[in-house]
Amino acid sequence: MANVFDVLKERGFIAQCTDEESVRDLLGKESVTFYVGFDPTADSLHVGHFLGLMAMSHMQHAGHRPVCLVGGGTGTVGDPSGRTDLRKMLTDEDIEHNCDCFKKQISRFIDFSEEKALMVNNGDWLRKLNYIELLREVGAHFSVNRMLTAEAYKARWEKGLTFLEFNYMVMQAYDFRELNHRYGCKLQMGGDDQWSNIIAGVELIRRKDAKTAYGLTFTLLTKNDGQKMGKTAGGALWLDAEKTSPYDFYQYWRNIDDLDVEKCLALLTFLPMDEVRRLGSLKDAAINEAKKVLAYEVTKLVHGENEAKKAQTSAEAVFGGNGQGADIPAFVLANEEREAKLIDILAKYGVVASKSEGRRLIAQGGIALNDVRIMDEHYCLSDEDFRNDNMVLVKKGKKKHYRLVRA
């Protein structure tokens, strides 16, 4: 079996590493307990977290043990990394709810059976800390001068770095040492914006315990122009189907820039690298086939094969992927519209000029769904209507056709 360090490197995950040769050697000779932290700033993980979950999955498949650390303690402070403003302060109830949501989502990617992985909450120890003891035992090992050179803090200078945020690095370093003591955790992994925080933990373990620990960061998921990937018109690209529908999730990857396809196939799918390179080398119109593979594979991993197939079918129905009905106008319904009144949907999407016209047409038998005439102006859409490839064919009069597609 290939050393997982080589796998991660070939696929483009690794940005920085404390000691590349030593980490590769360590991962090749023993089963290593490592951790990645997830601060509960929302009630769903997003696509940036997904890259970390993929790296963890590669590690677990190679026989290493992941520790998924949810930040019930650090979440009360807020990580300043990548921020130019102060994070919103969360209540304890918000944090607990978000942690529970994270646990459910992470469990879809990481196998927790038979202690193959652990999920822990840093609130279990951070909330019990004595402040003076922490200052004496841990604070003495942190140089303020050095901390102020960290990118995470420099970005906050303009609007003012609070003392609250300044403590975040200390807390994360304390986490690494605590996990080292409790579970023999030797390696911390995280996004490249976490480099300074990870180094702080490595140094704390060395100074307090005279032990060697390691740090490794993933490349951040960015577009070819350097901008963060995963931002949509509606906000972040969430892993929760209620926040970002499987169809919208699929379409995001189907529409990425040609230059980003190979990178995303390498980072966000388990396709062999030979296939990744083949697909990534396609040019012009042919690259669309690679985008379809990417969209399907990523959606399958996040939402399951059934949802991926539905999203693929819907996309092909809307955009004529198989040449079927490419000239028929199509409208993708939002979640809340799936059981709406038909007349409301027809008016909203301009199939009829007004609800009055819709009522008149229905009364005259001029509206049909899937070739079935609708005679009730109060008719509501249902799952049964969408049984044909997640799509309803609407016929207005004798010649005009439209498609309503369920995301």
Short mmCIF file of C-alpha atoms in Angstrom, two decimals:
data_model
loop_
_atom_site.label_atom_id
_atom_site.label_comp_id
_atom_site.label_asym_id
_atom_site.label_seq_id
_atom_site.Cartn_x
_atom_site.Cartn_y
_atom_site.Cartn_z
CA MET A 1 0.00 0.00 0.00
CA ALA A 2 1.27 3.47 -0.89
CA ASN A 3 2.25 5.77 1.96
CA VAL A 4 -0.75 8.03 2.56
CA PHE A 5 1.58 11.03 2.69
CA ASP A 6 2.46 10.37 -0.95
CA VAL A 7 -1.23 9.97 -1.78
CA LEU A 8 -2.11 13.31 -0.19
CA LYS A 9 0.82 15.00 -1.87
CA GLU A 10 0.03 13.62 -5.33
CA ARG A 11 -3.60 14.70 -5.01
CA GLY A 12 -2.60 18.23 -4.02
CA PHE A 13 -3.71 18.31 -0.38
CA ILE A 14 -0.48 19.27 1.35
CA ALA A 15 0.34 22.96 1.73
CA GLN A 16 2.81 23.00 4.66
CA CYS A 17 4.32 20.43 6.99
CA THR A 18 6.48 20.81 10.09
CA ASP A 19 8.94 18.13 8.96
CA GLU A 20 7.97 16.46 5.72
CA GLU A 21 10.47 13.62 5.88
CA SER A 22 9.64 12.75 9.50
CA VAL A 23 5.88 12.91 8.96
CA ARG A 24 6.12 10.67 5.88
CA ASP A 25 8.26 8.21 7.82
CA LEU A 26 5.84 8.24 10.76
CA LEU A 27 2.79 7.60 8.56
CA GLY A 28 4.60 4.75 6.84
CA LYS A 29 5.62 2.78 9.90
CA GLU A 30 2.73 3.04 12.41
CA SER A 31 -0.95 3.75 12.85
CA VAL A 32 -1.04 7.42 13.80
CA THR A 33 -3.75 9.16 15.81
CA PHE A 34 -4.30 12.62 14.30
CA TYR A 35 -6.90 15.33 14.68
CA VAL A 36 -8.76 18.01 12.76
CA GLY A 37 -10.85 20.65 14.51
CA PHE A 38 -14.27 21.97 13.48
CA ASP A 39 -15.52 25.13 15.17
CA PRO A 40 -19.34 25.20 15.31
CA THR A 41 -19.91 28.64 13.77
CA ALA A 42 -22.98 27.41 11.84
CA ASP A 43 -25.39 24.49 11.95
CA SER A 44 -23.84 22.83 8.91
CA LEU A 45 -20.41 22.08 7.51
CA HIS A 46 -19.58 23.71 4.17
CA VAL A 47 -17.48 22.70 1.19
CA GLY A 48 -14.30 24.06 2.79
CA HIS A 49 -14.73 21.50 5.58
CA PHE A 50 -15.37 18.82 2.97
CA LEU A 51 -11.79 19.05 1.73
CA GLY A 52 -10.59 18.32 5.28
CA LEU A 53 -13.00 15.40 5.56
CA MET A 54 -11.62 13.94 2.33
CA ALA A 55 -8.06 14.16 3.69
CA MET A 56 -9.20 12.49 6.90
CA SER A 57 -10.89 9.75 4.91
CA HIS A 58 -7.70 9.05 2.93
CA MET A 59 -5.82 8.85 6.25
CA GLN A 60 -8.37 6.48 7.78
CA HIS A 61 -8.36 4.22 4.71
CA ALA A 62 -4.59 3.94 5.17
CA GLY A 63 -5.04 2.69 8.75
CA HIS A 64 -4.65 5.90 10.76
CA ARG A 65 -7.11 7.03 13.43
CA PRO A 66 -8.90 10.37 13.09
CA VAL A 67 -9.98 12.45 16.07
CA CYS A 68 -12.72 14.85 15.05
CA LEU A 69 -12.64 17.73 17.50
CA VAL A 70 -15.76 19.88 17.66
CA GLY A 71 -15.14 23.24 19.28
CA GLY A 72 -17.64 23.50 22.10
CA GLY A 73 -14.99 25.55 23.92
CA THR A 74 -13.12 27.41 21.18
CA GLY A 75 -16.46 28.20 19.54
CA THR A 76 -17.20 30.56 22.43
CA VAL A 77 -14.18 32.66 21.42
CA GLY A 78 -14.14 32.47 17.62
CA ASP A 79 -11.17 31.88 15.37
CA PRO A 80 -9.80 35.12 13.86
CA SER A 81 -8.12 33.21 11.02
CA GLY A 82 -9.16 34.52 7.63
CA ARG A 83 -11.28 37.24 9.21
CA THR A 84 -11.16 41.01 9.03
CA ASP A 85 -14.03 41.42 11.50
CA LEU A 86 -15.07 39.93 14.84
CA ARG A 87 -17.06 36.72 14.61
CA LYS A 88 -20.60 36.72 15.90
CA MET A 89 -20.77 35.61 19.53
CA LEU A 90 -22.72 32.38 19.86
CA THR A 91 -24.82 31.31 22.82
CA ASP A 92 -24.11 28.01 24.58
CA GLU A 93 -27.35 26.67 23.11
CA ASP A 94 -26.28 27.63 19.58
CA ILE A 95 -22.90 25.96 20.05
CA GLU A 96 -24.41 22.75 21.41
CA HIS A 97 -26.92 22.59 18.54
CA ASN A 98 -24.24 23.24 15.91
CA CYS A 99 -21.93 20.60 17.42
CA ASP A 100 -24.73 18.03 17.24
CA CYS A 101 -25.31 18.89 13.57
CA PHE A 102 -21.60 18.55 12.82
CA LYS A 103 -21.44 15.14 14.46
CA LYS A 104 -24.22 13.81 12.23
CA GLN A 105 -22.60 15.15 9.07
CA ILE A 106 -19.06 14.01 9.88
CA SER A 107 -20.36 10.48 10.58
CA ARG A 108 -21.24 10.17 6.89
CA PHE A 109 -17.59 10.45 5.90
CA ILE A 110 -15.66 8.93 8.80
CA ASP A 111 -16.13 5.41 10.21
CA PHE A 112 -16.51 5.62 14.01
CA SER A 113 -17.21 1.92 14.54
CA GLU A 114 -14.90 -0.10 16.79
CA GLU A 115 -13.03 3.08 17.79
CA LYS A 116 -11.61 3.49 14.29
CA ALA A 117 -12.19 7.20 14.89
CA LEU A 118 -13.10 9.40 17.84
CA MET A 119 -15.30 12.44 18.15
CA VAL A 120 -14.61 14.71 21.10
CA ASN A 121 -15.62 18.19 22.25
CA ASN A 122 -12.98 20.60 23.55
CA GLY A 123 -15.58 22.16 25.78
CA ASP A 124 -15.07 19.12 28.02
CA TRP A 125 -11.73 20.52 29.17
CA LEU A 126 -11.56 24.18 28.10
CA ARG A 127 -14.66 25.16 30.07
CA LYS A 128 -13.13 23.73 33.26
CA LEU A 129 -9.84 25.62 33.07
CA ASN A 130 -8.67 27.82 35.92
CA TYR A 131 -7.59 31.12 34.36
CA ILE A 132 -4.62 31.81 36.63
CA GLU A 133 -3.41 28.22 36.29
CA LEU A 134 -3.68 28.48 32.51
CA LEU A 135 -1.64 31.70 32.50
CA ARG A 136 1.11 30.16 34.61
CA GLU A 137 1.21 26.71 33.02
CA VAL A 138 0.58 27.59 29.38
CA GLY A 139 0.73 31.35 28.88
CA ALA A 140 4.35 31.48 29.98
CA HIS A 141 5.33 29.52 26.86
CA PHE A 142 3.82 31.99 24.37
CA SER A 143 5.77 34.94 22.99
CA VAL A 144 3.47 37.88 22.29
CA ASN A 145 5.97 39.22 19.76
CA ARG A 146 5.81 35.97 17.83
CA MET A 147 2.05 35.66 18.09
CA LEU A 148 1.61 39.09 16.54
CA THR A 149 3.44 37.95 13.40
CA ALA A 150 0.77 35.29 12.71
CA GLU A 151 -1.31 35.93 9.59
CA ALA A 152 -4.48 35.21 11.56
CA TYR A 153 -3.80 38.23 13.77
CA LYS A 154 -2.27 40.57 11.21
CA ALA A 155 -5.49 40.50 9.18
CA ARG A 156 -7.40 41.82 12.19
CA TRP A 157 -5.21 44.85 12.86
CA GLU A 158 -7.26 47.34 10.89
CA LYS A 159 -10.49 46.85 12.83
CA GLY A 160 -8.79 45.93 16.09
CA LEU A 161 -7.80 42.56 17.50
CA THR A 162 -9.67 41.79 20.70
CA PHE A 163 -8.06 40.10 23.68
CA LEU A 164 -10.79 37.48 23.34
CA GLU A 165 -9.52 36.49 19.87
CA PHE A 166 -5.90 36.78 20.96
CA ASN A 167 -6.50 33.81 23.27
CA TYR A 168 -7.65 31.56 20.43
CA MET A 169 -4.14 30.38 19.55
CA VAL A 170 -3.47 29.49 23.18
CA MET A 171 -6.70 27.47 23.37
CA GLN A 172 -6.00 25.56 20.16
CA ALA A 173 -2.47 24.77 21.31
CA TYR A 174 -3.92 23.54 24.61
CA ASP A 175 -6.27 21.28 22.63
CA PHE A 176 -3.39 19.60 20.82
CA ARG A 177 -1.55 18.94 24.08
CA GLU A 178 -4.71 17.62 25.74
CA LEU A 179 -5.41 15.25 22.82
CA ASN A 180 -1.78 14.14 22.93
CA HIS A 181 -2.17 13.26 26.62
CA ARG A 182 -5.58 11.60 26.32
CA TYR A 183 -5.31 9.72 23.02
CA GLY A 184 -1.65 9.78 21.99
CA CYS A 185 -2.45 12.23 19.20
CA LYS A 186 0.80 13.04 17.36
CA LEU A 187 -0.39 15.04 14.37
CA GLN A 188 -2.70 18.01 13.88
CA MET A 189 -4.10 18.70 10.43
CA GLY A 190 -6.09 21.69 9.21
CA GLY A 191 -6.53 24.33 6.54
CA ASP A 192 -3.49 26.37 5.62
CA ASP A 193 -4.93 29.39 7.43
CA GLN A 194 -4.42 27.36 10.64
CA TRP A 195 -0.65 27.05 10.26
CA SER A 196 0.24 29.48 13.06
CA ASN A 197 -2.22 27.84 15.47
CA ILE A 198 -0.94 24.36 14.63
CA ILE A 199 2.69 25.38 15.12
CA ALA A 200 1.75 26.81 18.52
CA GLY A 201 0.47 23.38 19.61
CA VAL A 202 3.56 21.59 18.31
CA GLU A 203 5.76 24.03 20.24
CA LEU A 204 3.71 23.78 23.44
CA ILE A 205 4.01 19.98 23.48
CA ARG A 206 7.75 20.22 22.89
CA ARG A 207 8.31 22.79 25.65
CA LYS A 208 5.98 21.35 28.29
CA ASP A 209 6.46 17.64 27.69
CA ALA A 210 9.71 17.35 25.73
CA LYS A 211 7.81 15.32 23.12
CA THR A 212 7.72 15.57 19.35
CA ALA A 213 4.44 16.39 17.67
CA TYR A 214 3.74 17.27 14.06
CA GLY A 215 1.59 19.61 12.00
CA LEU A 216 0.31 19.47 8.44
CA THR A 217 -1.95 21.88 6.57
CA PHE A 218 -4.16 21.35 3.53
CA THR A 219 -4.21 23.67 0.60
CA LEU A 220 -7.27 25.95 0.77
CA LEU A 221 -10.00 25.25 -1.78
CA THR A 222 -9.61 28.20 -4.14
CA LYS A 223 -10.52 28.97 -7.72
CA ASN A 224 -7.95 29.53 -10.42
CA ASP A 225 -8.12 33.29 -9.72
CA GLY A 226 -7.24 32.76 -6.04
CA GLN A 227 -10.73 33.43 -4.68
CA LYS A 228 -12.20 30.97 -2.17
CA MET A 229 -14.31 28.27 -3.77
CA GLY A 230 -17.77 27.47 -2.45
CA LYS A 231 -19.36 30.92 -2.46
CA THR A 232 -22.69 31.13 -4.25
CA ALA A 233 -25.27 33.83 -4.83
CA GLY A 234 -27.14 32.40 -1.85
CA GLY A 235 -24.07 32.29 0.41
CA ALA A 236 -21.89 29.33 1.30
CA LEU A 237 -22.07 25.95 -0.42
CA TRP A 238 -23.38 23.88 2.50
CA LEU A 239 -23.28 20.12 2.97
CA ASP A 240 -26.77 20.17 4.51
CA ALA A 241 -29.39 19.39 1.85
CA GLU A 242 -31.85 21.79 3.49
CA LYS A 243 -29.40 24.69 3.15
CA THR A 244 -28.03 23.82 -0.30
CA SER A 245 -30.16 21.39 -2.29
CA PRO A 246 -28.43 18.41 -3.94
CA TYR A 247 -29.42 19.90 -7.30
CA ASP A 248 -27.81 23.28 -6.54
CA PHE A 249 -24.79 21.47 -5.10
CA TYR A 250 -24.47 19.40 -8.28
CA GLN A 251 -24.86 22.48 -10.50
CA TYR A 252 -22.11 24.34 -8.65
CA TRP A 253 -19.53 21.70 -9.63
CA ARG A 254 -21.02 21.28 -13.10
CA ASN A 255 -20.36 24.97 -13.76
CA ILE A 256 -16.88 25.51 -12.32
CA ASP A 257 -14.10 27.02 -14.43
CA ASP A 258 -12.36 24.63 -16.85
CA LEU A 259 -9.02 25.33 -15.17
CA ASP A 260 -10.33 24.12 -11.78
CA VAL A 261 -11.67 20.74 -12.91
CA GLU A 262 -8.55 18.59 -12.47
CA LYS A 263 -7.74 20.08 -9.06
CA CYS A 264 -11.27 19.45 -7.77
CA LEU A 265 -11.33 15.91 -9.13
CA ALA A 266 -8.08 15.20 -7.28
CA LEU A 267 -9.12 16.77 -3.99
CA LEU A 268 -12.84 16.02 -3.79
CA THR A 269 -13.25 12.56 -5.32
CA PHE A 270 -11.65 9.15 -4.88
CA LEU A 271 -11.13 8.63 -8.61
CA PRO A 272 -7.69 7.18 -9.44
CA MET A 273 -5.19 9.87 -10.38
CA ASP A 274 -4.72 8.44 -13.89
CA GLU A 275 -8.42 9.04 -14.50
CA VAL A 276 -8.25 12.47 -12.84
CA ARG A 277 -5.42 13.49 -15.18
CA ARG A 278 -7.24 12.08 -18.22
CA LEU A 279 -10.41 13.99 -17.42
CA GLY A 280 -8.49 17.13 -16.54
CA SER A 281 -6.68 17.09 -19.88
CA LEU A 282 -9.90 17.30 -21.91
CA LYS A 283 -10.29 20.53 -23.86
CA ASP A 284 -13.04 22.79 -25.15
CA ALA A 285 -16.48 21.13 -25.25
CA ALA A 286 -15.08 17.79 -24.05
CA ILE A 287 -14.24 19.25 -20.63
CA ASN A 288 -17.99 19.32 -19.94
CA GLU A 289 -17.89 15.54 -19.63
CA ALA A 290 -15.24 15.89 -16.92
CA LYS A 291 -17.42 18.45 -15.13
CA LYS A 292 -20.35 16.06 -15.18
CA VAL A 293 -18.18 13.34 -13.63
CA LEU A 294 -16.95 15.79 -10.98
CA ALA A 295 -20.45 17.01 -10.15
CA TYR A 296 -21.82 13.47 -9.89
CA GLU A 297 -18.94 12.10 -7.79
CA VAL A 298 -18.90 14.98 -5.31
CA THR A 299 -22.69 15.01 -4.95
CA LYS A 300 -22.67 11.22 -4.44
CA LEU A 301 -20.14 11.53 -1.61
CA VAL A 302 -22.03 14.31 0.15
CA HIS A 303 -25.67 13.40 -0.51
CA GLY A 304 -25.63 9.75 -1.55
CA GLU A 305 -25.90 8.00 -4.89
CA ASN A 306 -29.67 8.33 -5.15
CA GLU A 307 -29.62 12.12 -4.75
CA ALA A 308 -26.68 12.39 -7.15
CA LYS A 309 -28.63 10.51 -9.82
CA LYS A 310 -31.68 12.72 -9.25
CA ALA A 311 -29.58 15.87 -9.55
CA GLN A 312 -27.91 14.57 -12.69
CA THR A 313 -31.23 13.67 -14.28
CA SER A 314 -32.76 17.03 -13.37
CA ALA A 315 -29.80 18.91 -14.79
CA GLU A 316 -29.98 16.99 -18.04
CA ALA A 317 -33.72 17.61 -18.24
CA VAL A 318 -33.29 21.35 -17.68
CA PHE A 319 -30.28 21.89 -19.90
CA GLY A 320 -30.94 19.26 -22.53
CA GLY A 321 -27.92 17.18 -21.55
CA ASN A 322 -29.21 14.30 -23.66
CA GLY A 323 -30.72 16.48 -26.31
CA GLN A 324 -34.17 15.98 -24.81
CA GLY A 325 -36.31 19.06 -24.73
CA ALA A 326 -33.44 21.52 -24.86
CA ASP A 327 -35.80 24.06 -26.47
CA ILE A 328 -38.47 23.74 -23.75
CA PRO A 329 -38.27 26.43 -21.04
CA ALA A 330 -37.54 24.92 -17.65
CA PHE A 331 -37.87 26.26 -14.10
CA VAL A 332 -36.14 24.76 -11.09
CA LEU A 333 -38.40 24.84 -8.05
CA ALA A 334 -37.12 25.77 -4.61
CA ASN A 335 -37.74 23.34 -1.73
CA GLU A 336 -40.76 25.28 -0.48
CA GLU A 337 -42.37 25.25 -3.93
CA ARG A 338 -42.51 21.49 -4.33
CA GLU A 339 -46.03 21.28 -2.87
CA ALA A 340 -47.21 24.78 -3.76
CA LYS A 341 -50.42 25.63 -5.56
CA LEU A 342 -49.96 25.05 -9.27
CA ILE A 343 -51.52 28.39 -10.15
CA ASP A 344 -49.04 30.22 -7.91
CA ILE A 345 -46.10 28.51 -9.63
CA LEU A 346 -47.45 29.19 -13.12
CA ALA A 347 -47.87 32.89 -12.32
CA LYS A 348 -44.51 33.20 -10.59
CA TYR A 349 -42.55 31.77 -13.52
CA GLY A 350 -44.53 33.58 -16.20
CA VAL A 351 -46.29 30.56 -17.71
CA VAL A 352 -49.44 32.63 -17.27
CA ALA A 353 -49.53 36.42 -17.16
CA SER A 354 -51.59 36.44 -13.98
CA LYS A 355 -53.47 34.17 -11.62
CA SER A 356 -56.69 35.32 -13.25
CA GLU A 357 -55.48 34.05 -16.60
CA GLY A 358 -54.42 30.82 -14.89
CA ARG A 359 -57.87 30.29 -13.41
CA ARG A 360 -59.52 30.94 -16.78
CA LEU A 361 -57.24 28.50 -18.58
CA ILE A 362 -57.78 25.79 -15.96
CA ALA A 363 -61.55 26.26 -16.17
CA GLN A 364 -61.32 25.86 -19.96
CA GLY A 365 -59.14 22.74 -19.70
CA GLY A 366 -56.15 24.59 -21.12
CA ILE A 367 -53.55 23.42 -18.54
CA ALA A 368 -52.20 19.86 -18.38
CA LEU A 369 -49.53 18.24 -16.21
CA ASN A 370 -47.78 15.24 -17.74
CA ASP A 371 -50.61 15.10 -20.32
CA VAL A 372 -53.28 15.02 -17.61
CA ARG A 373 -55.71 17.94 -17.78
CA ILE A 374 -56.04 19.95 -14.54
CA MET A 375 -59.56 21.19 -13.78
CA ASP A 376 -59.11 22.36 -10.15
CA GLU A 377 -57.77 25.91 -9.73
CA HIS A 378 -56.67 24.95 -6.17
CA TYR A 379 -54.57 22.00 -7.36
CA CYS A 380 -51.29 21.58 -5.44
CA LEU A 381 -48.16 19.91 -6.73
CA SER A 382 -47.17 16.61 -5.12
CA ASP A 383 -44.43 13.96 -5.26
CA GLU A 384 -46.58 11.96 -7.65
CA ASP A 385 -46.37 14.74 -10.26
CA PHE A 386 -42.56 14.54 -10.27
CA ARG A 387 -42.32 10.78 -10.73
CA ASN A 388 -40.93 11.24 -14.27
CA ASP A 389 -37.23 12.05 -13.70
CA ASN A 390 -38.04 14.65 -11.04
CA MET A 391 -39.78 16.74 -13.66
CA VAL A 392 -43.32 17.86 -14.53
CA LEU A 393 -44.18 18.66 -18.12
CA VAL A 394 -46.67 21.54 -18.24
CA LYS A 395 -48.76 22.03 -21.38
CA LYS A 396 -50.48 25.36 -21.92
CA GLY A 397 -53.03 25.28 -24.70
CA LYS A 398 -52.08 23.12 -27.67
CA LYS A 399 -48.55 24.25 -28.46
CA LYS A 400 -46.73 25.75 -25.46
CA HIS A 401 -44.71 23.45 -23.20
CA TYR A 402 -42.73 24.11 -20.02
CA ARG A 403 -40.86 21.98 -17.51
CA LEU A 404 -40.99 22.27 -13.73
CA VAL A 405 -37.94 20.60 -12.26
CA ARG A 406 -37.61 19.57 -8.63
CA ALA A 407 -34.13 20.29 -7.29
#
